[in-house]
Amino acid sequence: IASNGEDLERLTSNDTLEGSPQWSPDGQRIAFWSFRDGDADIYLVGVDGTGEVNLTSAPGWDFNPTWSPDGTMMAFQSERDGNSELYVIDMETGVQRRLTNNPSFDGSPAWSPDGQRLLFHSDRDERGRDGNFEVYSMSADGTGVQRLTRQRGRDLAPAWSGDGDTVFYVSWMEGNPDVLSMSPDGTGGR
């Protein structure tokens, strides 16, 4: 697509819902989810529309793919085990590994710019599942889960600044969605 919005090129052609396109760090491939096989799976396609590959074929929805900054891993959200958890795929071997294991809803993974941590939102709390989504951080291997927000409204869709010094997220603490920011350790919210 040209910068003026012209010269559109179709990369997929299916009569189904597809979404969350994510450029690979090398700019050669796009990851996305598609319902074409009866449930949501993660696919890759070349930027020219060739070489399409299904990366996940487990029963249950797999969606919200996000590349690690070096392109060697891809985190995604999956409901294959009965509730929403976070997984990673080793892009060289295809091996998939579960990162979270909690009866709560874990979603919207976001890699830190250095690839060492992942942000996500979850409705877990110290007592189990409370239904109020908060922002969490964990090491890229799934250890060291840390709750970053503690507010009465839902906190969703976390994202890192390009330098990794700030976390942005959508908060409903005042009844309407607002974009807020904080330090990666959860302090300094504004």
Short mmCIF file of C-alpha atoms in Angstrom, two decimals:
data_model
loop_
_atom_site.label_atom_id
_atom_site.label_comp_id
_atom_site.label_asym_id
_atom_site.label_seq_id
_atom_site.Cartn_x
_atom_site.Cartn_y
_atom_site.Cartn_z
CA ILE A 1 0.00 0.00 0.00
CA ALA A 2 1.32 3.42 -0.86
CA SER A 3 1.62 6.07 1.86
CA ASN A 4 -1.33 7.90 0.27
CA GLY A 5 -3.58 4.83 0.75
CA GLU A 6 -3.54 3.78 -2.91
CA ASP A 7 -2.23 0.62 -4.54
CA LEU A 8 -3.90 -1.73 -2.06
CA GLU A 9 -2.82 -5.35 -2.35
CA ARG A 10 -4.86 -8.23 -0.97
CA LEU A 11 -2.73 -10.65 1.05
CA THR A 12 -5.46 -13.12 2.00
CA SER A 13 -8.72 -14.08 0.34
CA ASN A 14 -11.15 -15.90 2.61
CA ASP A 15 -14.82 -15.70 3.48
CA THR A 16 -14.07 -15.57 7.18
CA LEU A 17 -12.99 -13.21 9.93
CA GLU A 18 -9.26 -12.37 10.13
CA GLY A 19 -7.45 -9.84 12.27
CA SER A 20 -4.55 -8.47 14.32
CA PRO A 21 -1.96 -8.24 11.52
CA GLN A 22 1.56 -7.88 12.92
CA TRP A 23 4.68 -7.13 10.85
CA SER A 24 7.71 -9.31 11.53
CA PRO A 25 10.73 -7.36 12.79
CA ASP A 26 12.56 -8.07 9.52
CA GLY A 27 9.61 -6.69 7.54
CA GLN A 28 9.23 -9.86 5.44
CA ARG A 29 6.18 -11.56 6.98
CA ILE A 30 2.88 -10.74 8.60
CA ALA A 31 1.32 -12.76 11.41
CA PHE A 32 -2.47 -12.68 11.86
CA TRP A 33 -5.33 -14.81 13.17
CA SER A 34 -8.02 -16.34 11.00
CA PHE A 35 -11.21 -18.39 11.55
CA ARG A 36 -10.80 -20.19 8.20
CA ASP A 37 -10.31 -23.66 9.74
CA GLY A 38 -13.30 -23.54 12.07
CA ASP A 39 -11.62 -21.81 14.98
CA ALA A 40 -9.08 -19.02 15.29
CA ASP A 41 -5.50 -20.00 14.39
CA ILE A 42 -2.33 -17.95 13.93
CA TYR A 43 -1.04 -17.71 10.36
CA LEU A 44 1.99 -16.22 8.63
CA VAL A 45 2.05 -14.79 5.13
CA GLY A 46 4.78 -13.08 3.14
CA VAL A 47 4.34 -9.37 2.52
CA ASP A 48 3.70 -10.27 -1.14
CA GLY A 49 0.84 -12.62 -0.13
CA THR A 50 2.80 -15.86 -0.74
CA GLY A 51 4.02 -18.58 1.58
CA GLU A 52 1.02 -18.70 3.87
CA VAL A 53 1.51 -21.06 6.85
CA ASN A 54 -0.77 -22.06 9.76
CA LEU A 55 1.34 -21.84 12.93
CA THR A 56 -1.26 -23.12 15.39
CA SER A 57 -3.83 -25.82 14.81
CA ALA A 58 -4.82 -26.79 18.33
CA PRO A 59 -8.54 -26.84 19.12
CA GLY A 60 -9.66 -23.56 20.63
CA TRP A 61 -9.04 -19.97 19.63
CA ASP A 62 -5.48 -18.73 19.11
CA PHE A 63 -5.25 -14.99 18.52
CA ASN A 64 -3.44 -11.69 19.22
CA PRO A 65 0.00 -12.69 17.88
CA THR A 66 2.94 -10.45 18.71
CA TRP A 67 6.55 -10.87 17.57
CA SER A 68 9.52 -10.70 19.92
CA PRO A 69 11.76 -7.77 18.92
CA ASP A 70 14.37 -10.11 17.40
CA GLY A 71 11.71 -12.17 15.56
CA THR A 72 12.74 -15.49 17.12
CA MET A 73 9.58 -15.88 19.23
CA MET A 74 5.91 -15.04 18.93
CA ALA A 75 3.62 -14.62 21.92
CA PHE A 76 -0.11 -15.18 21.51
CA GLN A 77 -3.32 -15.65 23.45
CA SER A 78 -5.07 -19.04 23.35
CA GLU A 79 -8.22 -20.64 24.70
CA ARG A 80 -7.07 -24.18 23.81
CA ASP A 81 -7.04 -25.27 27.47
CA GLY A 82 -10.50 -23.97 28.34
CA ASN A 83 -9.66 -20.40 29.32
CA SER A 84 -7.50 -17.64 27.92
CA GLU A 85 -3.77 -18.18 28.56
CA LEU A 86 -0.54 -16.86 27.01
CA TYR A 87 1.77 -18.99 24.89
CA VAL A 88 4.94 -18.52 22.85
CA ILE A 89 6.09 -20.15 19.63
CA ASP A 90 9.77 -20.64 18.86
CA MET A 91 9.77 -19.39 15.27
CA GLU A 92 12.69 -21.62 14.26
CA THR A 93 11.46 -24.93 15.71
CA GLY A 94 7.70 -24.31 15.85
CA VAL A 95 7.63 -25.52 19.47
CA GLN A 96 4.79 -23.92 21.43
CA ARG A 97 5.01 -23.37 25.18
CA ARG A 98 2.40 -22.20 27.66
CA LEU A 99 3.52 -19.17 29.73
CA THR A 100 0.55 -18.67 32.05
CA ASN A 101 -1.52 -21.23 33.91
CA ASN A 102 -4.25 -19.53 35.87
CA PRO A 103 -8.06 -19.96 35.98
CA SER A 104 -8.33 -16.28 35.03
CA PHE A 105 -8.39 -14.58 31.64
CA ASP A 106 -4.87 -13.64 30.48
CA GLY A 107 -4.62 -11.67 27.22
CA SER A 108 -3.05 -8.97 25.05
CA PRO A 109 0.64 -9.92 25.29
CA ALA A 110 3.16 -7.17 24.49
CA TRP A 111 6.95 -7.67 24.31
CA SER A 112 9.35 -5.23 25.93
CA PRO A 113 11.72 -3.61 23.40
CA ASP A 114 14.63 -5.69 24.79
CA GLY A 115 12.59 -8.94 24.55
CA GLN A 116 13.08 -9.74 28.25
CA ARG A 117 9.52 -9.14 29.51
CA LEU A 118 5.90 -9.38 28.43
CA LEU A 119 3.03 -7.18 29.51
CA PHE A 120 -0.52 -8.57 29.58
CA HIS A 121 -3.89 -7.93 31.14
CA SER A 122 -5.67 -10.35 33.43
CA ASP A 123 -8.65 -10.57 35.74
CA ARG A 124 -6.67 -12.60 38.30
CA ASP A 125 -5.99 -11.38 41.80
CA GLU A 126 -4.51 -12.83 44.97
CA ARG A 127 -7.78 -14.64 45.73
CA GLY A 128 -8.38 -16.03 42.23
CA ARG A 129 -10.44 -14.45 39.48
CA ASP A 130 -12.10 -11.17 40.43
CA GLY A 131 -13.36 -9.98 37.03
CA ASN A 132 -11.51 -6.66 37.22
CA PHE A 133 -8.76 -6.55 34.60
CA GLU A 134 -5.36 -5.22 35.66
CA VAL A 135 -2.01 -4.90 33.87
CA TYR A 136 0.71 -7.43 34.67
CA SER A 137 4.31 -8.00 33.66
CA MET A 138 6.34 -11.23 33.55
CA SER A 139 9.68 -12.49 32.29
CA ALA A 140 9.62 -13.79 28.72
CA ASP A 141 9.83 -17.35 30.10
CA GLY A 142 6.58 -16.89 32.10
CA THR A 143 8.18 -16.48 35.52
CA GLY A 144 8.21 -13.46 37.81
CA VAL A 145 4.60 -12.35 37.29
CA GLN A 146 4.12 -8.87 38.76
CA ARG A 147 0.85 -6.94 39.07
CA LEU A 148 1.38 -3.35 37.89
CA THR A 149 -2.04 -1.71 38.37
CA ARG A 150 -4.49 -1.79 41.29
CA GLN A 151 -7.49 0.28 40.30
CA ARG A 152 -11.23 -0.11 40.54
CA GLY A 153 -11.74 0.13 36.77
CA ARG A 154 -10.60 -2.26 34.05
CA ASP A 155 -7.01 -1.76 32.83
CA LEU A 156 -6.44 -3.29 29.39
CA ALA A 157 -4.27 -3.47 26.27
CA PRO A 158 -0.83 -2.64 27.69
CA ALA A 159 1.93 -1.44 25.38
CA TRP A 160 5.59 -0.43 25.80
CA SER A 161 7.18 2.83 24.72
CA GLY A 162 9.92 2.37 22.12
CA ASP A 163 12.66 2.87 24.71
CA GLY A 164 10.99 0.54 27.27
CA ASP A 165 10.86 3.25 29.93
CA THR A 166 7.08 3.69 29.93
CA VAL A 167 4.03 1.40 29.85
CA PHE A 168 0.81 2.69 28.31
CA TYR A 169 -2.60 1.09 28.84
CA VAL A 170 -6.32 1.78 28.54
CA SER A 171 -8.08 2.34 31.86
CA TRP A 172 -11.80 2.50 32.61
CA MET A 173 -11.32 3.70 36.21
CA GLU A 174 -13.49 6.77 35.65
CA GLY A 175 -16.15 5.01 33.57
CA ASN A 176 -14.71 5.95 30.17
CA PRO A 177 -11.64 4.58 28.43
CA ASP A 178 -8.57 6.76 28.93
CA VAL A 179 -4.94 6.11 27.97
CA LEU A 180 -2.68 6.19 31.03
CA SER A 181 1.04 5.64 31.50
CA MET A 182 3.34 4.37 34.23
CA SER A 183 6.85 3.11 34.79
CA PRO A 184 7.51 -0.57 33.93
CA ASP A 185 7.48 -1.40 37.66
CA GLY A 186 3.95 0.05 38.07
CA THR A 187 4.99 3.28 39.78
CA GLY A 188 4.62 6.85 38.56
CA GLY A 189 1.18 6.43 37.03
CA ARG A 190 -0.33 9.37 35.19
#
